[in-house]
PDB file of C-alpha atoms in Angstrom:
ATOM      1  CA  MET A   1      19.261  98.139  67.924  1.00 49.00           C
ATOM      2  CA  PRO A   2      22.331  97.167  66.747  1.00 48.00           C
ATOM      3  CA  SER A   3      22.859  96.574  62.693  1.00 49.00           C
ATOM      4  CA  GLU A   4      22.592  93.485  61.214  1.00 50.00           C
ATOM      5  CA  ASP A   5      25.787  92.537  58.592  1.00 53.00           C
ATOM      6  CA  PRO A   6      24.348  90.065  56.825  1.00 50.00           C
ATOM      7  CA  ASP A   7      27.905  88.813  55.424  1.00 49.00           C
ATOM      8  CA  SER A   8      28.586  88.050  59.017  1.00 49.00           C
ATOM      9  CA  PHE A   9      25.978  86.362  59.802  1.00 48.00           C
ATOM     10  CA  THR A  10      26.427  82.739  60.402  1.00 50.00           C
ATOM     11  CA  THR A  11      24.329  80.557  59.074  1.00 51.00           C
ATOM     12  CA  ASP A  12      25.589  76.799  58.061  1.00 54.00           C
ATOM     13  CA  ARG A  13      24.960  77.628  54.566  1.00 57.00           C
ATOM     14  CA  GLU A  14      27.328  77.062  51.698  1.00 57.00           C
ATOM     15  CA  VAL A  15      29.142  79.565  50.422  1.00 56.00           C
ATOM     16  CA  LEU A  16      28.800  80.810  47.600  1.00 58.00           C
ATOM     17  CA  PRO A  17      30.045  83.346  44.890  1.00 57.00           C
ATOM     18  CA  GLY A  18      28.837  87.123  45.762  1.00 61.00           C
ATOM     19  CA  ASP A  19      29.636  86.521  49.244  1.00 59.00           C
ATOM     20  CA  ARG A  20      31.960  88.891  50.850  1.00 63.00           C
ATOM     21  CA  ASN A  21      33.863  85.979  51.820  1.00 60.00           C
ATOM     22  CA  TYR A  22      33.674  84.136  49.324  1.00 54.00           C
ATOM     23  CA  SER A  23      37.193  83.207  47.333  1.00 55.00           C
ATOM     24  CA  ALA A  24      37.669  81.018  44.644  1.00 52.00           C
ATOM     25  CA  GLU A  25      39.837  78.362  44.962  1.00 53.00           C
ATOM     26  CA  ARG A  26      41.164  77.299  41.819  1.00 49.00           C
ATOM     27  CA  HIS A  27      40.596  73.292  41.504  1.00 47.00           C
ATOM     28  CA  VAL A  28      43.480  71.267  39.961  1.00 50.00           C
ATOM     29  CA  ALA A  29      42.675  67.730  38.306  1.00 51.00           C
ATOM     30  CA  PRO A  30      44.995  65.501  39.752  1.00 54.00           C
ATOM     31  CA  ALA A  31      47.696  63.939  37.511  1.00 56.00           C
ATOM     32  CA  GLU A  32      46.692  60.789  35.746  1.00 58.00           C
ATOM     33  CA  PRO A  33      49.595  58.544  36.166  1.00 58.00           C
ATOM     34  CA  PRO A  34      52.459  57.572  34.613  1.00 59.00           C
ATOM     35  CA  LEU A  35      52.236  55.127  31.463  1.00 55.00           C
ATOM     36  CA  PRO A  36      54.766  51.762  32.077  1.00 56.00           C
ATOM     37  CA  PRO A  37      57.644  52.224  29.547  1.00 59.00           C
ATOM     38  CA  ARG A  38      56.891  50.875  26.247  1.00 58.00           C
ATOM     39  CA  ARG A  39      58.431  47.247  25.838  1.00 57.00           C
ATOM     40  CA  THR A  40      61.087  46.815  23.300  1.00 57.00           C
ATOM     41  CA  TYR A  41      62.618  44.104  21.839  1.00 54.00           C
ATOM     42  CA  PRO A  42      66.228  43.848  20.498  1.00 64.00           C
ATOM     43  CA  LYS A  43      66.668  44.094  16.256  1.00 63.00           C
ATOM     44  CA  SER A  44      68.328  40.635  16.039  1.00 64.00           C
ATOM     45  CA  LEU A  45      65.678  38.891  17.385  1.00 60.00           C
ATOM     46  CA  LEU A  46      63.429  40.609  14.791  1.00 65.00           C
ATOM     47  CA  ILE A  47      65.636  39.545  12.427  1.00 76.00           C
ATOM     48  CA  ILE A  48      65.390  36.451  13.535  1.00 75.00           C
ATOM     49  CA  GLY A  49      62.068  35.890  13.335  1.00 71.00           C
ATOM     50  CA  ALA A  50      61.253  37.210  10.548  1.00 74.00           C
ATOM     51  CA  LEU A  51      63.797  35.077   8.467  1.00 75.00           C
ATOM     52  CA  PHE A  52      62.219  32.079  10.599  1.00 71.00           C
ATOM     53  CA  ALA A  53      58.870  32.916   9.259  1.00 74.00           C
ATOM     54  CA  THR A  54      59.660  33.232   5.992  1.00 76.00           C
ATOM     55  CA  ALA A  55      61.508  29.999   5.976  1.00 71.00           C
ATOM     56  CA  LEU A  56      58.479  28.524   7.050  1.00 73.00           C
ATOM     57  CA  LEU A  57      56.722  29.957   3.860  1.00 73.00           C
ATOM     58  CA  VAL A  58      58.919  28.742   1.037  1.00 66.00           C
ATOM     59  CA  GLY A  59      59.103  25.628   2.288  1.00 67.00           C
ATOM     60  CA  GLY A  60      55.723  24.985   2.972  1.00 65.00           C
ATOM     61  CA  PHE A  61      55.223  26.318  -1.000  1.00 57.00           C
ATOM     62  CA  ILE A  62      58.362  23.461  -2.297  1.00 63.00           C
ATOM     63  CA  TRP A  63      56.457  20.748  -0.326  1.00 56.00           C
ATOM     64  CA  LEU A  64      52.701  21.837  -2.024  1.00 55.00           C
ATOM     65  CA  ARG A  65      54.579  22.011  -5.381  1.00 55.00           C
ATOM     66  CA  MET A  66      56.552  18.382  -4.887  1.00 53.00           C
ATOM     67  CA  PHE A  67      53.258  17.074  -3.170  1.00 47.00           C
ATOM     68  CA  LEU A  68      50.689  18.352  -5.969  1.00 47.00           C
ATOM     69  CA  GLY A  69      53.678  16.940  -8.926  1.00 49.00           C
ATOM     70  CA  ASP A  70      54.001  13.744  -7.571  1.00 46.00           C
ATOM     71  CA  PRO A  71      51.172  11.088  -8.406  1.00 42.00           C
ATOM     72  CA  ALA A  72      52.564   8.307  -5.464  1.00 42.00           C
ATOM     73  CA  ALA A  73      51.883  11.289  -2.703  1.00 40.00           C
ATOM     74  CA  ARG A  74      48.760  12.123  -4.229  1.00 41.00           C
ATOM     75  CA  ASN A  75      47.678   8.241  -3.549  1.00 41.00           C
ATOM     76  CA  ASP A  76      47.910   8.649  -0.278  1.00 41.00           C
ATOM     77  CA  LEU A  77      44.992  10.629  -0.018  1.00 38.00           C
ATOM     78  CA  GLY A  78      42.711   7.090  -0.703  1.00 41.00           C
ATOM     79  CA  PRO A  79      42.043   4.282  -1.668  1.00 43.00           C
ATOM     80  CA  GLU A  80      41.613   5.112  -5.339  1.00 44.00           C
ATOM     81  CA  PRO A  81      43.740   3.163  -7.418  1.00 46.00           C
ATOM     82  CA  LEU A  82      46.238   4.731  -9.834  1.00 46.00           C
ATOM     83  CA  THR A  83      47.348   3.087 -13.085  1.00 51.00           C
ATOM     84  CA  THR A  84      49.957   3.486 -15.930  1.00 57.00           C
ATOM     85  CA  LEU A  85      47.465   1.762 -18.212  1.00 59.00           C
ATOM     86  CA  THR A  86      46.200   3.011 -21.772  1.00 62.00           C
ATOM     87  CA  PRO A  87      42.325   2.966 -22.349  1.00 65.00           C
ATOM     88  CA  ARG A  88      41.240   1.645 -24.979  1.00 66.00           C
ATOM     89  CA  ALA A  89      40.465   3.237 -28.253  1.00 62.00           C
ATOM     90  CA  GLY A  90      36.567   3.036 -30.211  1.00 63.00           C
ATOM     91  CA  THR A  91      32.976   2.832 -29.018  1.00 75.00           C
ATOM     92  CA  PRO A  92      32.227   0.231 -25.838  1.00 75.00           C
ATOM     93  CA  MET A  93      31.029  -2.816 -26.467  1.00 79.00           C
ATOM     94  CA  PRO A  94      27.320  -3.450 -26.769  1.00 88.00           C
ATOM     95  CA  LEU A  95      24.958  -4.068 -23.871  1.00 93.00           C
ATOM     96  CA  GLN A  96      24.682  -7.896 -23.603  1.00 95.00           C
ATOM     97  CA  THR A  97      21.421  -9.296 -21.562  1.00 96.00           C
ATOM     98  CA  VAL A  98      21.894 -12.325 -20.334  1.00 97.00           C
ATOM     99  CA  LYS A  99      20.290 -14.722 -17.020  1.00 97.00           C
ATOM    100  CA  VAL A 100      21.775 -15.591 -13.910  1.00 97.00           C
ATOM    101  CA  GLY A 101      24.382 -18.729 -14.073  1.00 97.00           C
ATOM    102  CA  GLU A 102      25.605 -17.725 -17.590  1.00 97.00           C
ATOM    103  CA  ARG A 103      28.631 -16.216 -18.351  1.00 97.00           C
ATOM    104  CA  VAL A 104      29.642 -13.937 -20.328  1.00 96.00           C
ATOM    105  CA  HIS A 105      32.741 -12.082 -21.868  1.00 96.00           C
ATOM    106  CA  ILE A 106      33.491  -8.370 -21.529  1.00 96.00           C
ATOM    107  CA  GLN A 107      35.508  -5.527 -22.396  1.00 93.00           C
ATOM    108  CA  GLY A 108      36.845  -2.838 -20.270  1.00 92.00           C
ATOM    109  CA  LEU A 109      38.784   0.165 -21.136  1.00 92.00           C
ATOM    110  CA  TYR A 110      41.948  -1.436 -20.178  1.00 93.00           C
ATOM    111  CA  GLY A 111      41.484  -5.173 -20.253  1.00 93.00           C
ATOM    112  CA  ASP A 112      39.283  -8.049 -20.600  1.00 94.00           C
ATOM    113  CA  GLY A 113      37.812 -11.452 -19.313  1.00 96.00           C
ATOM    114  CA  SER A 114      34.552 -12.621 -17.964  1.00 97.00           C
ATOM    115  CA  PHE A 115      31.578 -11.915 -15.956  1.00 98.00           C
ATOM    116  CA  MET A 116      28.590 -13.757 -14.407  1.00 98.00           C
ATOM    117  CA  VAL A 117      26.431 -13.487 -11.570  1.00 98.00           C
ATOM    118  CA  VAL A 118      26.713 -16.995 -10.187  1.00 98.00           C
ATOM    119  CA  ARG A 119      23.136 -17.004  -7.640  1.00 97.00           C
ATOM    120  CA  HIS A 120      20.620 -14.318  -6.418  1.00 98.00           C
ATOM    121  CA  GLU A 121      18.345 -14.157  -3.477  1.00 97.00           C
ATOM    122  CA  TRP A 122      15.490 -11.784  -2.269  1.00 97.00           C
ATOM    123  CA  SER A 123      15.950 -11.175   1.583  1.00 96.00           C
ATOM    124  CA  PRO A 124      13.802  -9.397   3.783  1.00 95.00           C
ATOM    125  CA  GLU A 125      16.951  -8.963   6.631  1.00 93.00           C
ATOM    126  CA  GLY A 126      20.133  -7.938   7.293  1.00 93.00           C
ATOM    127  CA  ASP A 127      22.109  -6.417   9.343  1.00 94.00           C
ATOM    128  CA  LEU A 128      20.589  -3.133   9.168  1.00 94.00           C
ATOM    129  CA  PRO A 129      16.354  -3.599   8.964  1.00 94.00           C
ATOM    130  CA  THR A 130      15.369  -2.563   5.394  1.00 94.00           C
ATOM    131  CA  SER A 131      12.902   0.558   4.063  1.00 93.00           C
ATOM    132  CA  LEU A 132       9.440  -0.091   4.385  1.00 94.00           C
ATOM    133  CA  GLY A 133       8.462  -1.964   1.347  1.00 95.00           C
ATOM    134  CA  ARG A 134      11.951  -2.950  -0.002  1.00 97.00           C
ATOM    135  CA  GLN A 135      13.970  -6.295   0.161  1.00 97.00           C
ATOM    136  CA  TYR A 136      17.549  -6.602  -0.267  1.00 97.00           C
ATOM    137  CA  LEU A 137      18.490  -7.890  -3.527  1.00 98.00           C
ATOM    138  CA  ASN A 138      21.647 -10.392  -2.729  1.00 98.00           C
ATOM    139  CA  LEU A 139      24.102 -11.101  -5.890  1.00 98.00           C
ATOM    140  CA  GLU A 140      27.253 -13.268  -6.183  1.00 98.00           C
ATOM    141  CA  VAL A 141      28.958 -12.042  -8.724  1.00 98.00           C
ATOM    142  CA  ARG A 142      32.317 -13.509 -10.422  1.00 98.00           C
ATOM    143  CA  TYR A 143      35.121 -11.623 -12.394  1.00 98.00           C
ATOM    144  CA  ASP A 144      37.817 -13.527 -14.336  1.00 97.00           C
ATOM    145  CA  ALA A 145      40.376 -11.486 -15.954  1.00 96.00           C
ATOM    146  CA  GLY A 146      42.009 -12.080 -19.434  1.00 95.00           C
ATOM    147  CA  GLU A 147      44.182  -9.942 -21.127  1.00 93.00           C
ATOM    148  CA  GLY A 148      45.002  -6.456 -19.164  1.00 92.00           C
ATOM    149  CA  SER A 149      43.301  -5.865 -16.332  1.00 93.00           C
ATOM    150  CA  LEU A 150      39.618  -5.307 -15.064  1.00 94.00           C
ATOM    151  CA  PHE A 151      38.487  -2.829 -12.449  1.00 95.00           C
ATOM    152  CA  ILE A 152      35.904  -3.936  -9.887  1.00 96.00           C
ATOM    153  CA  LYS A 153      34.445  -0.944  -7.765  1.00 95.00           C
ATOM    154  CA  PRO A 154      30.680  -0.005  -6.353  1.00 94.00           C
ATOM    155  CA  ASP A 155      30.029   2.350  -8.589  1.00 93.00           C
ATOM    156  CA  PHE A 156      29.893  -0.237 -11.421  1.00 96.00           C
ATOM    157  CA  PHE A 157      26.723  -1.464 -10.582  1.00 97.00           C
ATOM    158  CA  ALA A 158      23.310  -0.849 -10.115  1.00 97.00           C
ATOM    159  CA  ALA A 159      19.544  -2.133 -10.721  1.00 97.00           C
ATOM    160  CA  TYR A 160      16.509  -1.015 -12.069  1.00 98.00           C
ATOM    161  CA  ASP A 161      12.690  -2.008 -11.633  1.00 96.00           C
ATOM    162  CA  VAL A 162      10.236  -2.701 -14.253  1.00 96.00           C
ATOM    163  CA  ASN A 163       9.341   1.344 -14.631  1.00 96.00           C
ATOM    164  CA  LYS A 164      13.195   1.988 -14.761  1.00 95.00           C
ATOM    165  CA  ASN A 165      13.567   3.466 -11.302  1.00 97.00           C
ATOM    166  CA  GLU A 166      17.615   2.747 -10.772  1.00 97.00           C
ATOM    167  CA  TYR A 167      18.891   1.528  -7.317  1.00 97.00           C
ATOM    168  CA  LEU A 168      22.330   1.674  -6.064  1.00 96.00           C
ATOM    169  CA  SER A 169      24.643  -1.063  -4.230  1.00 95.00           C
ATOM    170  CA  GLY A 170      25.319  -0.580  -0.653  1.00 93.00           C
ATOM    171  CA  ILE A 171      25.542  -2.114   2.298  1.00 91.00           C
ATOM    172  CA  GLY A 172      23.683  -3.452   5.642  1.00 92.00           C
ATOM    173  CA  SER A 173      22.616  -7.306   4.113  1.00 94.00           C
ATOM    174  CA  GLY A 174      24.792  -9.221   5.609  1.00 93.00           C
ATOM    175  CA  LYS A 175      26.998 -10.422   2.616  1.00 95.00           C
ATOM    176  CA  GLU A 176      30.172 -10.237   1.852  1.00 94.00           C
ATOM    177  CA  PRO A 177      30.840  -7.572  -0.359  1.00 95.00           C
ATOM    178  CA  ILE A 178      33.261  -8.162  -3.445  1.00 96.00           C
ATOM    179  CA  GLN A 179      36.007  -5.868  -2.590  1.00 95.00           C
ATOM    180  CA  PRO A 180      37.464  -2.919  -4.826  1.00 96.00           C
ATOM    181  CA  GLN A 181      40.801  -4.342  -6.765  1.00 96.00           C
ATOM    182  CA  GLU A 182      42.259  -4.223 -10.027  1.00 95.00           C
ATOM    183  CA  LEU A 183      42.014  -7.553 -11.290  1.00 94.00           C
ATOM    184  CA  LYS A 184      44.969  -8.795 -13.847  1.00 93.00           C
ATOM    185  CA  ASN A 185      45.492 -10.876 -16.454  1.00 91.00           C
ATOM    186  CA  GLY A 186      44.950 -14.723 -15.218  1.00 91.00           C
ATOM    187  CA  LYS A 187      43.230 -13.386 -11.742  1.00 95.00           C
ATOM    188  CA  SER A 188      39.515 -13.879 -10.369  1.00 97.00           C
ATOM    189  CA  ALA A 189      37.381 -12.602  -7.638  1.00 97.00           C
ATOM    190  CA  THR A 190      34.041 -13.137  -6.081  1.00 97.00           C
ATOM    191  CA  GLY A 191      32.033 -11.660  -4.215  1.00 97.00           C
ATOM    192  CA  TRP A 192      28.192 -10.221  -3.477  1.00 97.00           C
ATOM    193  CA  VAL A 193      26.578  -7.168  -4.683  1.00 97.00           C
ATOM    194  CA  SER A 194      23.647  -6.066  -2.315  1.00 97.00           C
ATOM    195  CA  ILE A 195      20.551  -3.807  -3.311  1.00 97.00           C
ATOM    196  CA  GLU A 196      17.753  -2.651  -1.438  1.00 97.00           C
ATOM    197  CA  MET A 197      15.147  -1.806  -4.190  1.00 97.00           C
ATOM    198  CA  PRO A 198      11.412  -3.083  -3.830  1.00 97.00           C
ATOM    199  CA  PRO A 199      11.288  -7.026  -4.788  1.00 97.00           C
ATOM    200  CA  GLY A 200      10.098  -8.000  -7.795  1.00 97.00           C
ATOM    201  CA  ARG A 201      11.589  -8.565 -11.691  1.00 97.00           C
ATOM    202  CA  SER A 202      14.199  -6.089 -12.336  1.00 97.00           C
ATOM    203  CA  PHE A 203      17.793  -5.323 -14.346  1.00 98.00           C
ATOM    204  CA  PHE A 204      21.379  -5.598 -12.815  1.00 98.00           C
ATOM    205  CA  VAL A 205      23.417  -3.899 -14.766  1.00 97.00           C
ATOM    206  CA  VAL A 206      27.507  -3.740 -14.869  1.00 97.00           C
ATOM    207  CA  SER A 207      29.763  -0.787 -15.962  1.00 95.00           C
ATOM    208  CA  ASP A 208      32.955  -0.448 -16.655  1.00 92.00           C
ATOM    209  CA  GLU A 209      35.288   1.821 -15.533  1.00 90.00           C
ATOM    210  CA  GLY A 210      34.223   4.732 -17.898  1.00 89.00           C
ATOM    211  CA  ILE A 211      30.252   3.507 -16.356  1.00 91.00           C
ATOM    212  CA  ASN A 212      29.242   1.997 -20.040  1.00 92.00           C
ATOM    213  CA  PRO A 213      27.048  -0.637 -19.406  1.00 95.00           C
ATOM    214  CA  LEU A 214      28.493  -3.831 -20.455  1.00 95.00           C
ATOM    215  CA  VAL A 215      25.547  -6.326 -18.648  1.00 97.00           C
ATOM    216  CA  MET A 216      22.477  -6.416 -17.892  1.00 97.00           C
ATOM    217  CA  VAL A 217      21.241  -9.247 -15.833  1.00 98.00           C
ATOM    218  CA  ASP A 218      17.626 -10.091 -15.948  1.00 97.00           C
ATOM    219  CA  ILE A 219      16.715 -11.097 -12.348  1.00 97.00           C
ATOM    220  CA  PRO A 220      12.730 -13.049 -11.476  1.00 97.00           C
ATOM    221  CA  GLY A 221      10.979 -11.867  -8.618  1.00 95.00           C
ATOM    222  CA  PRO A 222      11.015 -13.797  -4.907  1.00 93.00           C
TER     223      PRO A 222
END
């Protein structure tokens, strides 16, 4: 019986290490693709870019210094009036209590004049609805400037109920509000101040440019 050489016996199995006909093949990893060439820029272009960036920084710094040092430029940011007037020295005038229709002399920080509430009304309706339990207190006011200047701003108006709760002027009543302005010698201004608050006896307070109370007007309820 012929001998069977296990190494010559043909099978479909994979040749493994230890078999006579196994030969180790050297496996070489495929070479990686070459990197693209690095982009370079001319040295003159880099210098121009650096000079341009430096010029922008210097120009911005100069503009900022000029802007901060120029009051006229800062005034473009909003409607807040700038004045070269010097506020008066001394203590504010004592608070004066008047009624609707009474004219009273006032002394502000930059001038004097007169003020009065021409008339008032309580209204449950306006261009915007009021909150529950509130109405619009609409007051027609008049300023007359004397010496110097009187400044008018919504921040100078407030109302208080009998419990000393504060209510500030606002919009929504449909009345033409008095405009913020500098009122100079001999000029007058008339307009409305509207305050949303619970109806009832209240006290309308007008302040000067330093928010010092000048006048308190006794307002009857509806």
